[in-house]
């Protein structure tokens, strides 16, 4: 009955809950969803995290690869986020090319990395002008139930905190990148950005 009423009269459905100071899921109006974080969830990734905010579930895995440095002085690496909304995440999700929502979240995460200075991109440079790391941050939404951007940001921060890079050098004979040791280099997090999603309903 409640689902049918919500579908037919969504505004009145919400109004009745709000008038009693609660949300449809039973939370108080200013009460946040519960949050859980599991780091190192993907053993094949260099860093990863599985984040749940309420029922919303986002997985982030980071893969590090060699690239040419960028930036003004050729002394910076790159962080490239790619968000995918799985077709099983919600009834509205479809298989195929990235949805507009997925593209917006990817762009948001890219801007966040740049503007929050979560990482110093200079730390990703192995040798100026010759070699740097590019971090491919792949996100998969497994269950979409609100606060999707918030969960993605937590997954990003937790995955970077979990990231371990191997020692690497430029081989003087081949000029190519070469791993010299185990994964024991941890990047320093300069900030811990947090986002909060909320809605306005009749003021």
Short mmCIF file of C-alpha atoms in Angstrom, two decimals:
data_model
loop_
_atom_site.label_atom_id
_atom_site.label_comp_id
_atom_site.label_asym_id
_atom_site.label_seq_id
_atom_site.Cartn_x
_atom_site.Cartn_y
_atom_site.Cartn_z
CA UNK A 1 0.00 0.00 0.00
CA UNK A 2 2.73 2.47 0.99
CA UNK A 3 4.67 1.85 -2.25
CA UNK A 4 1.54 2.38 -4.34
CA UNK A 5 0.69 5.58 -2.45
CA UNK A 6 4.27 6.83 -2.93
CA UNK A 7 4.05 6.18 -6.66
CA UNK A 8 0.66 7.86 -7.08
CA UNK A 9 1.03 10.78 -4.62
CA UNK A 10 4.78 11.20 -3.90
CA UNK A 11 4.46 14.73 -2.48
CA UNK A 12 1.66 13.82 -0.08
CA UNK A 13 3.53 10.64 0.85
CA UNK A 14 6.56 12.69 1.93
CA UNK A 15 4.44 15.41 3.53
CA UNK A 16 2.86 12.95 5.96
CA UNK A 17 6.25 11.70 7.14
CA UNK A 18 7.82 15.16 7.36
CA UNK A 19 4.88 16.46 9.42
CA UNK A 20 5.82 13.84 12.03
CA UNK A 21 9.55 14.70 11.92
CA UNK A 22 10.67 11.43 10.36
CA UNK A 23 11.79 10.14 6.96
CA UNK A 24 10.11 7.25 5.12
CA UNK A 25 12.98 4.94 6.18
CA UNK A 26 12.40 5.78 9.87
CA UNK A 27 15.30 8.20 10.36
CA UNK A 28 14.77 11.59 12.00
CA UNK A 29 14.96 14.50 9.56
CA UNK A 30 18.53 15.48 10.55
CA UNK A 31 19.75 11.91 11.09
CA UNK A 32 22.36 10.65 8.62
CA UNK A 33 22.59 7.20 7.12
CA UNK A 34 24.95 4.69 8.74
CA UNK A 35 28.39 4.46 7.11
CA UNK A 36 30.72 1.47 6.78
CA UNK A 37 34.09 1.23 5.02
CA UNK A 38 36.04 -1.89 4.10
CA UNK A 39 39.52 -1.18 2.68
CA UNK A 40 41.59 -3.57 0.60
CA UNK A 41 38.47 -5.21 -0.81
CA UNK A 42 39.98 -5.85 -4.26
CA UNK A 43 43.21 -7.84 -4.00
CA UNK A 44 44.15 -7.23 -7.64
CA UNK A 45 44.07 -3.45 -7.19
CA UNK A 46 46.87 -1.29 -5.80
CA UNK A 47 44.34 0.30 -3.44
CA UNK A 48 40.63 -0.23 -2.94
CA UNK A 49 37.64 0.32 -0.68
CA UNK A 50 34.02 -0.78 -0.46
CA UNK A 51 31.77 1.87 1.08
CA UNK A 52 28.17 1.64 2.24
CA UNK A 53 26.07 4.65 3.20
CA UNK A 54 22.71 3.23 4.14
CA UNK A 55 21.99 0.78 1.33
CA UNK A 56 24.04 2.70 -1.23
CA UNK A 57 27.15 0.66 -2.05
CA UNK A 58 30.17 1.95 -4.00
CA UNK A 59 33.36 0.06 -4.80
CA UNK A 60 36.55 1.89 -5.78
CA UNK A 61 39.70 0.22 -7.08
CA UNK A 62 42.92 2.03 -8.02
CA UNK A 63 45.39 0.77 -10.60
CA UNK A 64 48.75 2.54 -10.93
CA UNK A 65 50.60 2.67 -14.25
CA UNK A 66 53.64 4.46 -15.65
CA UNK A 67 53.19 7.60 -17.76
CA UNK A 68 55.04 10.73 -18.83
CA UNK A 69 54.89 13.52 -16.23
CA UNK A 70 52.66 16.54 -16.75
CA UNK A 71 52.26 19.96 -15.19
CA UNK A 72 54.18 23.15 -15.93
CA UNK A 73 57.52 21.65 -14.96
CA UNK A 74 56.85 18.09 -16.10
CA UNK A 75 56.95 16.96 -12.48
CA UNK A 76 53.39 15.80 -11.79
CA UNK A 77 51.46 12.57 -12.08
CA UNK A 78 47.75 12.11 -12.73
CA UNK A 79 44.64 10.85 -10.95
CA UNK A 80 41.85 9.82 -13.33
CA UNK A 81 38.46 8.81 -11.87
CA UNK A 82 35.93 6.82 -13.86
CA UNK A 83 32.49 6.21 -12.37
CA UNK A 84 30.15 3.49 -13.59
CA UNK A 85 26.54 3.00 -12.55
CA UNK A 86 25.90 -0.74 -12.68
CA UNK A 87 22.71 -1.90 -14.35
CA UNK A 88 21.85 -3.76 -11.13
CA UNK A 89 22.27 -0.63 -8.97
CA UNK A 90 18.70 0.57 -9.38
CA UNK A 91 15.61 -0.01 -11.55
CA UNK A 92 16.48 3.16 -13.52
CA UNK A 93 20.00 1.98 -14.43
CA UNK A 94 20.64 0.60 -17.90
CA UNK A 95 23.52 -1.27 -19.53
CA UNK A 96 25.51 0.51 -22.20
CA UNK A 97 27.48 3.76 -22.39
CA UNK A 98 27.97 5.76 -19.16
CA UNK A 99 24.79 7.55 -18.12
CA UNK A 100 24.65 11.31 -17.70
CA UNK A 101 24.62 10.84 -13.91
CA UNK A 102 27.76 8.67 -14.06
CA UNK A 103 29.53 11.27 -16.20
CA UNK A 104 28.56 14.07 -13.81
CA UNK A 105 29.94 12.12 -10.83
CA UNK A 106 33.19 11.34 -12.70
CA UNK A 107 33.60 15.06 -13.45
CA UNK A 108 32.78 15.97 -9.84
CA UNK A 109 35.41 13.54 -8.52
CA UNK A 110 37.99 14.89 -10.99
CA UNK A 111 37.31 18.47 -9.85
CA UNK A 112 37.42 17.38 -6.21
CA UNK A 113 40.86 15.82 -6.64
CA UNK A 114 42.17 19.05 -8.15
CA UNK A 115 40.47 21.60 -5.90
CA UNK A 116 40.79 19.84 -2.54
CA UNK A 117 44.50 19.02 -3.07
CA UNK A 118 43.79 15.64 -1.53
CA UNK A 119 47.07 14.52 -3.09
CA UNK A 120 50.17 16.42 -4.08
CA UNK A 121 50.53 15.43 -7.72
CA UNK A 122 54.28 16.05 -7.43
CA UNK A 123 54.40 12.98 -5.18
CA UNK A 124 53.38 10.90 -8.19
CA UNK A 125 56.44 11.98 -10.18
CA UNK A 126 59.20 9.35 -10.23
CA UNK A 127 61.72 11.34 -12.29
CA UNK A 128 61.14 14.87 -13.60
CA UNK A 129 60.42 14.96 -17.30
CA UNK A 130 60.77 11.19 -17.65
CA UNK A 131 58.42 9.11 -15.52
CA UNK A 132 55.38 9.46 -13.27
CA UNK A 133 52.45 7.46 -11.94
CA UNK A 134 48.93 7.74 -13.29
CA UNK A 135 46.28 6.45 -10.88
CA UNK A 136 43.20 5.06 -12.59
CA UNK A 137 40.39 5.18 -10.02
CA UNK A 138 37.54 2.96 -11.17
CA UNK A 139 34.23 3.26 -9.30
CA UNK A 140 31.30 0.87 -9.50
CA UNK A 141 27.96 1.60 -7.88
CA UNK A 142 26.45 -1.71 -6.83
CA UNK A 143 23.36 -0.34 -5.07
CA UNK A 144 21.93 3.15 -5.48
CA UNK A 145 19.78 4.39 -2.61
CA UNK A 146 20.76 8.04 -2.17
CA UNK A 147 23.94 9.88 -1.11
CA UNK A 148 25.76 8.43 -4.12
CA UNK A 149 28.26 11.28 -4.40
CA UNK A 150 28.98 11.09 -0.66
CA UNK A 151 29.73 7.36 -0.86
CA UNK A 152 31.98 7.90 -3.88
CA UNK A 153 34.05 10.53 -2.09
CA UNK A 154 34.51 8.29 0.96
CA UNK A 155 35.51 5.42 -1.35
CA UNK A 156 38.05 7.64 -3.11
CA UNK A 157 39.68 8.85 0.11
CA UNK A 158 39.74 5.35 1.64
CA UNK A 159 41.21 3.82 -1.53
CA UNK A 160 44.00 6.39 -1.72
CA UNK A 161 44.74 5.83 1.97
CA UNK A 162 44.92 2.08 1.21
CA UNK A 163 47.10 2.58 -1.89
CA UNK A 164 50.61 1.14 -1.89
CA UNK A 165 53.03 1.82 -4.73
CA UNK A 166 56.25 -0.05 -5.50
CA UNK A 167 59.60 1.71 -5.61
CA UNK A 168 60.30 2.58 -9.24
CA UNK A 169 63.13 4.10 -11.27
CA UNK A 170 63.92 4.97 -14.87
CA UNK A 171 66.22 2.32 -16.32
CA UNK A 172 69.30 4.19 -17.52
CA UNK A 173 69.77 1.85 -20.50
CA UNK A 174 66.22 1.50 -21.80
CA UNK A 175 64.75 4.77 -20.53
CA UNK A 176 61.69 2.86 -19.36
CA UNK A 177 60.10 2.61 -15.94
CA UNK A 178 61.21 -0.25 -13.77
CA UNK A 179 59.87 -1.54 -10.47
CA UNK A 180 62.64 -2.17 -7.95
CA UNK A 181 60.87 -3.41 -4.84
CA UNK A 182 57.70 -4.35 -3.03
CA UNK A 183 54.64 -2.14 -2.66
CA UNK A 184 55.67 -0.11 0.35
CA UNK A 185 55.34 3.52 -0.74
CA UNK A 186 52.28 5.19 0.79
CA UNK A 187 51.10 8.55 -0.49
CA UNK A 188 50.37 11.35 1.96
CA UNK A 189 46.80 12.59 2.14
CA UNK A 190 46.78 16.36 2.42
CA UNK A 191 43.05 16.70 3.05
CA UNK A 192 40.00 14.59 3.80
CA UNK A 193 37.14 16.04 1.76
CA UNK A 194 33.62 15.18 2.89
CA UNK A 195 30.40 15.83 0.99
CA UNK A 196 26.88 15.96 2.37
CA UNK A 197 23.80 15.42 0.24
CA UNK A 198 20.47 16.81 1.43
CA UNK A 199 17.11 17.69 -0.03
CA UNK A 200 14.68 20.57 0.38
CA UNK A 201 11.00 19.78 0.58
CA UNK A 202 8.46 22.60 0.85
CA UNK A 203 10.96 24.88 2.58
#
